[in-house]
XYZ file of C-alpha atoms in Angstrom:
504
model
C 36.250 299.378 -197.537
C 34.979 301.925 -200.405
C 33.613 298.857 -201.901
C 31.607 297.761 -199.130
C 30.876 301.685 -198.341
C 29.435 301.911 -201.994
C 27.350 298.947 -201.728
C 25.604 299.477 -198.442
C 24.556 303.207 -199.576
C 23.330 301.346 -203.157
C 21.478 298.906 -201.205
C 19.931 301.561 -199.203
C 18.600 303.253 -202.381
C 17.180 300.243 -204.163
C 14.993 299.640 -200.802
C 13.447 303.224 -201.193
C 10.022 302.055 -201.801
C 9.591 302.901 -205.318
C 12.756 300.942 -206.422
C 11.725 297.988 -204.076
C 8.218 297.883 -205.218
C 10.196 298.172 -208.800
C 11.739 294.964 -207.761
C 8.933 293.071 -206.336
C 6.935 293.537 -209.579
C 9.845 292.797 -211.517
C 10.496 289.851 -210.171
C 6.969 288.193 -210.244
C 6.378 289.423 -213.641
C 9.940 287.545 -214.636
C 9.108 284.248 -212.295
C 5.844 283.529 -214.987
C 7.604 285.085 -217.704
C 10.249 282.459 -217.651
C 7.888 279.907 -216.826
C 5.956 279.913 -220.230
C 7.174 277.531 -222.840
C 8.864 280.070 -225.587
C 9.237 283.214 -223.697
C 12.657 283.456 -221.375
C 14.204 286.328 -219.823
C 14.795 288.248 -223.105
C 11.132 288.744 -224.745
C 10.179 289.507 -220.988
C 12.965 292.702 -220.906
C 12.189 293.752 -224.708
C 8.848 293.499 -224.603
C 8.886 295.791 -221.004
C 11.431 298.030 -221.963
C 9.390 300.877 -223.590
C 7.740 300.767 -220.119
C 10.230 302.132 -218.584
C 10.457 305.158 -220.276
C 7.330 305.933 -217.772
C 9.210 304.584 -215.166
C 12.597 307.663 -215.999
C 9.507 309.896 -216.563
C 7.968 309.727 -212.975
C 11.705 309.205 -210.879
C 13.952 311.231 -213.289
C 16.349 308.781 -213.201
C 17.866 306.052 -214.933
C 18.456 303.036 -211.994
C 14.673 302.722 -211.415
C 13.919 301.352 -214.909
C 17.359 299.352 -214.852
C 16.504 298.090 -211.627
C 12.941 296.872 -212.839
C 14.594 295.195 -215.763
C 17.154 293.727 -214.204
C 14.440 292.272 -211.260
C 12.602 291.002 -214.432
C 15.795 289.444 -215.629
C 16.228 287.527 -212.072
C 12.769 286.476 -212.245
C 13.028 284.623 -214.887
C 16.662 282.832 -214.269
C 14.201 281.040 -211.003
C 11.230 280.803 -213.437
C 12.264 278.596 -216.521
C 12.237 275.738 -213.512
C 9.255 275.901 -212.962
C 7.776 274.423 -216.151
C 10.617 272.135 -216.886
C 9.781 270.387 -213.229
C 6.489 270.358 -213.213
C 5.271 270.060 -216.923
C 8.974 268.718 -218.575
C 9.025 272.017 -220.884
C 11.492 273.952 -220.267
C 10.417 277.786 -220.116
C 13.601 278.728 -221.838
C 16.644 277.376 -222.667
C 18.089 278.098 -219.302
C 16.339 275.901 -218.053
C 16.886 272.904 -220.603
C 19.329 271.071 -217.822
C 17.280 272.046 -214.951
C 14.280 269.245 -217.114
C 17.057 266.484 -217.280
C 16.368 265.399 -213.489
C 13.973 267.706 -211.820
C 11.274 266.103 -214.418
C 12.152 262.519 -213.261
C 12.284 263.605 -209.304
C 8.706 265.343 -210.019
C 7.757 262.212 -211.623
C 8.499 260.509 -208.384
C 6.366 262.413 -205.917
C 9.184 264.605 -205.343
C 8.184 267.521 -207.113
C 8.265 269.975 -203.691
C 11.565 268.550 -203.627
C 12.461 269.478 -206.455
C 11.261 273.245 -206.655
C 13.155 273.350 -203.147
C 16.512 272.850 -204.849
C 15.786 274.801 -207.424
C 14.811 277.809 -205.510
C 17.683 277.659 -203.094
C 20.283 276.700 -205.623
C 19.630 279.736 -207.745
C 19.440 282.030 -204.357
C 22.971 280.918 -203.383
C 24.768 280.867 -207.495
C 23.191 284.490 -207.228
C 24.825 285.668 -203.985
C 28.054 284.221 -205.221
C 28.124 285.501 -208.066
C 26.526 289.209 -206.734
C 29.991 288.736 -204.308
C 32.372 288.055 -206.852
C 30.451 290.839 -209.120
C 31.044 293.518 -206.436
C 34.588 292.538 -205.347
C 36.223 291.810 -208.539
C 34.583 293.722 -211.130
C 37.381 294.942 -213.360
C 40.021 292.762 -212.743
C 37.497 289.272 -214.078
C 36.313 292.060 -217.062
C 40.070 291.640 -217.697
C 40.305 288.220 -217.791
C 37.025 288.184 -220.105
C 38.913 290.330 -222.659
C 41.819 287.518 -222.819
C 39.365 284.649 -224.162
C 39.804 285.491 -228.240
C 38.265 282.568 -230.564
C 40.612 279.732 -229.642
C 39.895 280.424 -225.999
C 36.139 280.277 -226.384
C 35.637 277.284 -228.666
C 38.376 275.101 -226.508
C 35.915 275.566 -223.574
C 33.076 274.665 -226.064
C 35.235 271.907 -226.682
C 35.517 271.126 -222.866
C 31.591 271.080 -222.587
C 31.132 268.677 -225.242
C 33.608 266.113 -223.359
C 31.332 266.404 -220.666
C 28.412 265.385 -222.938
C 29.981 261.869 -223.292
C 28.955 261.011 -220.017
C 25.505 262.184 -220.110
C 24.233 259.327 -222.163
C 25.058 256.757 -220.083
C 27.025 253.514 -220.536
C 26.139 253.739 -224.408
C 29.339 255.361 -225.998
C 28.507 254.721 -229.283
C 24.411 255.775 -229.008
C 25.733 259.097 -226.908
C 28.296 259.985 -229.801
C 25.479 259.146 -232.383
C 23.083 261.426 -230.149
C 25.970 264.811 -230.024
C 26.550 264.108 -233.813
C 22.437 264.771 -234.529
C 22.619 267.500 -232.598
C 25.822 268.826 -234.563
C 24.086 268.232 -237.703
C 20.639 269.940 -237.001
C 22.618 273.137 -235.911
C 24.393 273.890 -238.994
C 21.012 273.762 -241.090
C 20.916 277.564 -242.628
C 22.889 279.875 -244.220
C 27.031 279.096 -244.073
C 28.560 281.966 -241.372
C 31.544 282.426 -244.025
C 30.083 282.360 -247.728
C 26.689 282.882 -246.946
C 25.495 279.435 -248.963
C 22.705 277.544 -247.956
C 23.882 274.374 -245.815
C 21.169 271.118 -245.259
C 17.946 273.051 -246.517
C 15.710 269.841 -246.733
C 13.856 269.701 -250.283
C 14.433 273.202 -250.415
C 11.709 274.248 -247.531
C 12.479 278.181 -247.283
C 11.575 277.493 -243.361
C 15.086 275.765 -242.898
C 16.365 279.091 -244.221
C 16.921 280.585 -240.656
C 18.372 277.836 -238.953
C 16.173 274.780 -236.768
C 15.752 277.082 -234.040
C 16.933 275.759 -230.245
C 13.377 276.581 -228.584
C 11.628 274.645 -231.709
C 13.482 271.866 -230.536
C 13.773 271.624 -226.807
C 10.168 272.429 -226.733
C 9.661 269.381 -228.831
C 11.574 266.723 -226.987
C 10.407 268.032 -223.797
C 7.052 269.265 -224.357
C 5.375 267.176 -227.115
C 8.296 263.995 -226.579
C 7.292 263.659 -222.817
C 4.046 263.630 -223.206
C 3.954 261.206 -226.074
C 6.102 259.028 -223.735
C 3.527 259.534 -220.925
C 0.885 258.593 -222.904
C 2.050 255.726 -224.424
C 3.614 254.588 -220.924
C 0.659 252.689 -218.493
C 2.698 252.938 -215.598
C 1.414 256.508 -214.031
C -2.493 256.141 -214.356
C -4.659 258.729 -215.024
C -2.828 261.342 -212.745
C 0.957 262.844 -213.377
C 1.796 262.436 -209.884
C 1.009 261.942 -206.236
C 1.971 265.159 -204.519
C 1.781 265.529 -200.528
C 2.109 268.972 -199.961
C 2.840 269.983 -196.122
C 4.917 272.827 -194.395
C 7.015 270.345 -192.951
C 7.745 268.367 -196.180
C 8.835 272.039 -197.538
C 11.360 272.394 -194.283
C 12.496 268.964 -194.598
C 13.649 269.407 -198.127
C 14.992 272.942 -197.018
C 16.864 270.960 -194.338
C 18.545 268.690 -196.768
C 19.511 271.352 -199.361
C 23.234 271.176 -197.844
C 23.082 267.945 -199.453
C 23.907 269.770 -202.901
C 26.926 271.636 -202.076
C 28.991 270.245 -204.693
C 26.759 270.666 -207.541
C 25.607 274.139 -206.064
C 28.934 274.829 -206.084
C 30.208 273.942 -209.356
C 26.977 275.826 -210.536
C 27.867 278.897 -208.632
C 31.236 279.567 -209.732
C 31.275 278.185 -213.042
C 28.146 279.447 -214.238
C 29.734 282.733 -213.233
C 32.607 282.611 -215.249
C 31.086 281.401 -218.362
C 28.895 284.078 -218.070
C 31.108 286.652 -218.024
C 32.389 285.494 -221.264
C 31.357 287.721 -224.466
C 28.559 286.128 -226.061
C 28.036 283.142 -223.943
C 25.385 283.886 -221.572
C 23.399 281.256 -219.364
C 22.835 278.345 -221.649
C 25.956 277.241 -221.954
C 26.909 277.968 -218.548
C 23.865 275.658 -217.107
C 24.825 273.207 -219.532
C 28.149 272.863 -218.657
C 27.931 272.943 -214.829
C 25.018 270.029 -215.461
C 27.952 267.531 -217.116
C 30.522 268.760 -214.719
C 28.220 267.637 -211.927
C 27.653 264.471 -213.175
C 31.124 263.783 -214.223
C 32.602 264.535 -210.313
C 29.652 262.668 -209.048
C 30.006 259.481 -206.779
C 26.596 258.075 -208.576
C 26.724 259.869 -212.118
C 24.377 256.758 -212.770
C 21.694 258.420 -211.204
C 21.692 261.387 -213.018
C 18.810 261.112 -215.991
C 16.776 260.157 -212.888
C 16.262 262.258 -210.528
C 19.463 263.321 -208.923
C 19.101 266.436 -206.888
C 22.450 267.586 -207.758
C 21.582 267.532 -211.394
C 19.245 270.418 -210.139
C 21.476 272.439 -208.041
C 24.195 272.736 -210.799
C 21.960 274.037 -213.723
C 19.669 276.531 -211.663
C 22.700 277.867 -209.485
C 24.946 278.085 -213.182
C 22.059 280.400 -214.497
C 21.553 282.257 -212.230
C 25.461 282.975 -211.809
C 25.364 283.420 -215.056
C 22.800 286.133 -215.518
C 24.940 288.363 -213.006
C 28.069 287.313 -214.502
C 26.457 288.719 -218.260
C 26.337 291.753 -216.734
C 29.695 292.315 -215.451
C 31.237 292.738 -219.722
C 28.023 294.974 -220.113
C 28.877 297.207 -217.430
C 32.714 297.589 -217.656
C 33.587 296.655 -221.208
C 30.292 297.469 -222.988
C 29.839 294.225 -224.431
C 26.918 292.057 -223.503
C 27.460 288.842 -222.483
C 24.140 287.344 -223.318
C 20.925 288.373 -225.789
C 19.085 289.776 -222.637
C 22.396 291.907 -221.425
C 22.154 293.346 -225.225
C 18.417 294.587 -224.546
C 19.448 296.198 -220.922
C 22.293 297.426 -222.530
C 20.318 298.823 -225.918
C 18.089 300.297 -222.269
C 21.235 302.053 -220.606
C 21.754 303.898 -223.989
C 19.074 305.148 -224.377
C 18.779 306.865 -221.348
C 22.387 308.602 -221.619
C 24.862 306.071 -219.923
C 27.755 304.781 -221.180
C 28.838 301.388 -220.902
C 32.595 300.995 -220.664
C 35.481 301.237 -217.746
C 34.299 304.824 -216.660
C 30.990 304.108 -215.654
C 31.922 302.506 -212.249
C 33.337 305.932 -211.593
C 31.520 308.753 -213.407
C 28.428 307.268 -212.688
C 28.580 305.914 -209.240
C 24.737 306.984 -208.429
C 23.541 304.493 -211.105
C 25.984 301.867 -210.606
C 25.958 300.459 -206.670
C 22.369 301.096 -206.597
C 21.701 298.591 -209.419
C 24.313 296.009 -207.905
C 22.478 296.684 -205.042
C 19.260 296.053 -206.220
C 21.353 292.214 -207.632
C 21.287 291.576 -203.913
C 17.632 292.648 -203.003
C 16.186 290.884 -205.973
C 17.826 288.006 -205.154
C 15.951 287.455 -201.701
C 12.557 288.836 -203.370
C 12.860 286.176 -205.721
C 13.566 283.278 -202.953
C 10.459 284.300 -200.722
C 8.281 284.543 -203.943
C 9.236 281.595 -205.633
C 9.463 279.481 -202.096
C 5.562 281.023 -201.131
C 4.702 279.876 -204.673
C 5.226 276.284 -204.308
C 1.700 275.419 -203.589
C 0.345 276.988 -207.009
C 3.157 275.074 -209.051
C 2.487 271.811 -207.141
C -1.139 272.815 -208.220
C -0.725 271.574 -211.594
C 0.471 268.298 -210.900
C -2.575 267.078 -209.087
C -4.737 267.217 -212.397
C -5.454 264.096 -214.024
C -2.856 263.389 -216.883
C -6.366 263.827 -219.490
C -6.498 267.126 -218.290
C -2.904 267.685 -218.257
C -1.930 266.516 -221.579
C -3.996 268.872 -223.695
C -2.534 271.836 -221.733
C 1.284 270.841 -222.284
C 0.403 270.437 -226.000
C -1.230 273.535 -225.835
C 1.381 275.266 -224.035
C 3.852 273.989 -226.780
C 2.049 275.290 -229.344
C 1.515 279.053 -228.503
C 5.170 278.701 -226.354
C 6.639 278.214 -229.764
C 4.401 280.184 -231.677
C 4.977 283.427 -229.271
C 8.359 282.850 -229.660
C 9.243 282.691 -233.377
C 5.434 284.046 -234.811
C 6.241 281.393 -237.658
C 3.640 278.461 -237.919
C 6.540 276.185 -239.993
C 8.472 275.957 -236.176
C 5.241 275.035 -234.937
C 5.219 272.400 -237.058
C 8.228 271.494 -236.909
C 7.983 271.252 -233.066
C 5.628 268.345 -233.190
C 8.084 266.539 -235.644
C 10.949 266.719 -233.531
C 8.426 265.493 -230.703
C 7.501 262.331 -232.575
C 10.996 262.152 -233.590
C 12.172 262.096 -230.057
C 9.919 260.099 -228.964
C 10.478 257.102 -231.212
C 14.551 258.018 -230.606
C 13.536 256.971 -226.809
C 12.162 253.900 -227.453
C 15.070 252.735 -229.299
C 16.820 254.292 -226.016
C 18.966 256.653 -227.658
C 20.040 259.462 -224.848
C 18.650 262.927 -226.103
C 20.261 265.339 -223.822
C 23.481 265.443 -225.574
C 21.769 265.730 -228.897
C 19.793 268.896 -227.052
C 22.893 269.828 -225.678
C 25.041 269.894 -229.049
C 22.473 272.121 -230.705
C 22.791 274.613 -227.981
C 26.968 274.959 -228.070
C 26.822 274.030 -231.663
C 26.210 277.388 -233.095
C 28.920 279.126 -230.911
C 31.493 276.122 -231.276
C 31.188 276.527 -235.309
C 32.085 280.208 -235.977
C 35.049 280.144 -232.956
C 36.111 277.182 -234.686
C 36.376 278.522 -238.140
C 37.267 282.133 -237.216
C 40.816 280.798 -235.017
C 41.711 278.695 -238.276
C 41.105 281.669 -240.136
C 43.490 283.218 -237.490
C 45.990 280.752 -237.940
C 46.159 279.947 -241.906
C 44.276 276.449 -241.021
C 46.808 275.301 -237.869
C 45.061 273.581 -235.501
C 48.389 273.817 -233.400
C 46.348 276.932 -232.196
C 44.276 275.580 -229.804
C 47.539 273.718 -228.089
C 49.742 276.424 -227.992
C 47.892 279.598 -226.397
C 48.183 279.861 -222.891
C 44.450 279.309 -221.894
C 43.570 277.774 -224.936
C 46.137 274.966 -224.599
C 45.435 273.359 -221.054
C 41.399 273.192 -221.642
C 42.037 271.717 -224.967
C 44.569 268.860 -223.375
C 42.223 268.538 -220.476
C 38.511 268.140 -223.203
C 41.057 265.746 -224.923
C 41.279 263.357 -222.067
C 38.211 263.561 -221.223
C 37.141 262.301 -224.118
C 39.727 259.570 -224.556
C 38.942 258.218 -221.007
C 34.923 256.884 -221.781
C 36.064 255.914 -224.963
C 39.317 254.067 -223.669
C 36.840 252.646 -221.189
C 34.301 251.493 -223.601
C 37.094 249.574 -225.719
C 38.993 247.907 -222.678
C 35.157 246.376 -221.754
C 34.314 245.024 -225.036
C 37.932 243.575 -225.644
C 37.449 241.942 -221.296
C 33.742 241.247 -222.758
């Protein structure tokens, strides 16, 4: 009851008008912030954060700013859908999963649809999460501490099972596909020795890595539209879109349709995200092949499955509330944006760590609070918004085209300031493009670059850990059963794929 106590009298303080207008602004500034191509959550809070020192200035307090950033931070969980539905370029890489069937279903007329589930997915993983958040604070920071190395890179190891199944019936093309994607993400400098690894013809550009916006703006932004272009079968216009208050309702009426993947978005996205270093990405990613591997019709996903919606946006939204939970009670931020807010909170004299729930109660329910009230703000917004995003569909594809190429261009320039990713970009757009013709799946490629980089060092660290025993991952008590479960699920497409060639 001191729980719910707390709560109510935060929620009453973050809709005092200032910290609600905080919120509204926050929120609308994160929705388009996370719907341009190479911008995301985190530029959005780093880029605003010396504004808030105006913000402390004028309320004297430190849960106004936190409460703007954090609104910002919501904002843009429910805006990196909004290009990856409607243009195929996903605003950040939050959204990457959110493009693999809300593209297809916009493609289809369904694009109100579409932004429907979307919208509503990510309002319910964020009230499950804000629930969990609020009742279970330090016992899940707990269980967060208990994931070491092993832990971490056997659920890495979990995700990338999943990725068998996302290329379809191809086994050997969607192993090909994760191995690319593998491959481009250890381009760089070595974690360990610090030697350079797969620096084509020594370009000093390969030097920092092929970065994960360069290429999911490529396959999705530049790939698609080569694709489109090259493909007679949608005319001179993207889409026909029949907009109509009832059309919005009906889709509303269907959304219990979803449950499962909204679920599995919900509460897995929420515990990935409380993981150290994981953040959103992973978490969207992972509820995305979980939903397609406890599907009746995983066929269908790749083409416009609403379910393949509902898992990613609910995960990342989860996920964005569950970064916070390490940030708050342990000090350690789950995700790059959760180390700007948390760069924020010292600056203006907290302290992160297991006291602050109780020596700074006045800061602390008034921001989870504020979880709650952005939550709704961003529903209504995002919902009333529908008829500007549908907007863009209805221009002719001549019209259209130039602006996505545009849009990947500056996206990837604002993001990185470095014209070799720019051209890089369009490289890995060509390259995508002829990979698709030869109908090579690229979401598990896409999807391998993402966990790559976190698999690797986990990987290497535990067999530091362990003098180069591998019976480390089998023998931990978390480790062990997700290792034993990724296992099988690997085996099983691959067992599968054999039994049909040898019946074939």
């Amino acid at each position: 009851m001191d729980v719910l106590a707390s709560l109510i009298d935060g929620i009453f303080v973050a809709l005092e008008p200032m910290n609600l207008g905080l919120a509204i602004i926050g929120v609308i500034v994160g929705l388009f912030v996370g719907a341009m191509p190479g911008l995301g959550s985190v530029n959005g809070v780093a880029i605003l954060l010396p504004f808030t020192f105006v913000i402390q200035s004028v309320t004297g307090t430190a849960t106004s700013p936190m409460i703007f950033l954090a609104a910002i931070y919501y904002g843009a969980m429910y805006g990196g859908a909004i290009s990856s539905i409607t243009l195929g370029i996903p605003g950040a890489s939050t959204a990457v999963a959110t493009t693999f069937d809300g593209r297809p279903l916009a493609l289809k007329g369904q694009a109100d649809k579409a932004l429907v589930v979307a919208a509503l997915a990510s309002f319910v993983g964020g009230t499950i999460s804000n629930v969990l958040f609020t009742a279970f604070a330090p016992p899940l920071a707990t269980v967060a501490l208990k994931f070491g190395d092993p832990e971490i890179f056997a659920l890495m190891l979990l995700a990338f099972a999943t990725f068998v199944g996302l290329g379809g019936d191809d086994i050997p093309k969607t192993i090909f596909s994760i191995c690319i994607g593998l491959v481009l993400a250890t381009v760089g400098f070595d974690i360990v020795s610090g030697e350079p690894r797969l620096i084509f013809f020594d370009i000093t550009g390969f030097s920092h890595g092929i970065r994960f916006l360069v290429l999911a703006i490529g396959v999705y932004g530049i790939g698609e539209m080569i694709w489109t272009i090259n493909s007679s079968r949608y005319g001179t216009t993207m889409t026909e879109v029949n907009l109509s208050f009832k059309g919005i309702m009906q889709s509303v009426r269907e959304f219990p349709k979803t449950w499962k993947g909204t679920s599995i978005g919900s509460f897995l996205g929420f515990f990935v995200g409380i993981l150290p270093a994981a953040g959103a990405t992973p978490g969207s990613l992972m509820s995305y092949g979980v939903a397609k591997l406890t599907s009746r019709d995983p066929k269908s996903f790749g083409k416009g499955n609403v379910d393949g919606i509902a898992a990613p946006e609910a995960a990342n939204n989860s996920a964005s509330t569950g970064a916070m939970l390490p940030m708050m009670t342990l000090g350690i931020p789950g995700s790059p944006t959760t180390a700007v807010l948390l760069a924020g909170m010292v600056i203006w004299g907290l302290q992160p760590g297991p006291l602050l729930f109780s020596e700074q109660p006045d800061f602390v329910w008034p921001l989870i609070g504020s979880f709650y009230i952005s939550n709704v703000i961003a529903l209504v917004i995002n919902l009333a918004f529908i008829p500007l995003f549908l907007w863009m569909l209805r221009m002719p594809f001549t019209v259209l085209a130039p602006l996505i190429f545009v849009l990947s261009l500056v996206g990837t320039y604002a993001a990185y300031q470095d014209m070799f990713d720019v051209r890089l970009m369009v490289l890995v757009g060509i390259a995508a493009f002829f990979l698709r013709l030869l109908d090579y799946p690229l979401a598990p490629a896409v999807l391998a670059i993402v966990l790559g980089p976190i698999a690797e060092p986990k990987l290497r660290q535990s067999l530091l850990f362990s003098d180069g025993d591998f019976s480390i991952f089998f023998t931990r008590p978390i480790a062990g059963p997700i290792t034993v479960v990724a296992i099988i699920l690997i085996l099983l497409p691959l067992f599968k794929f054999v039994r049909d060639k040898v019946r074939g």
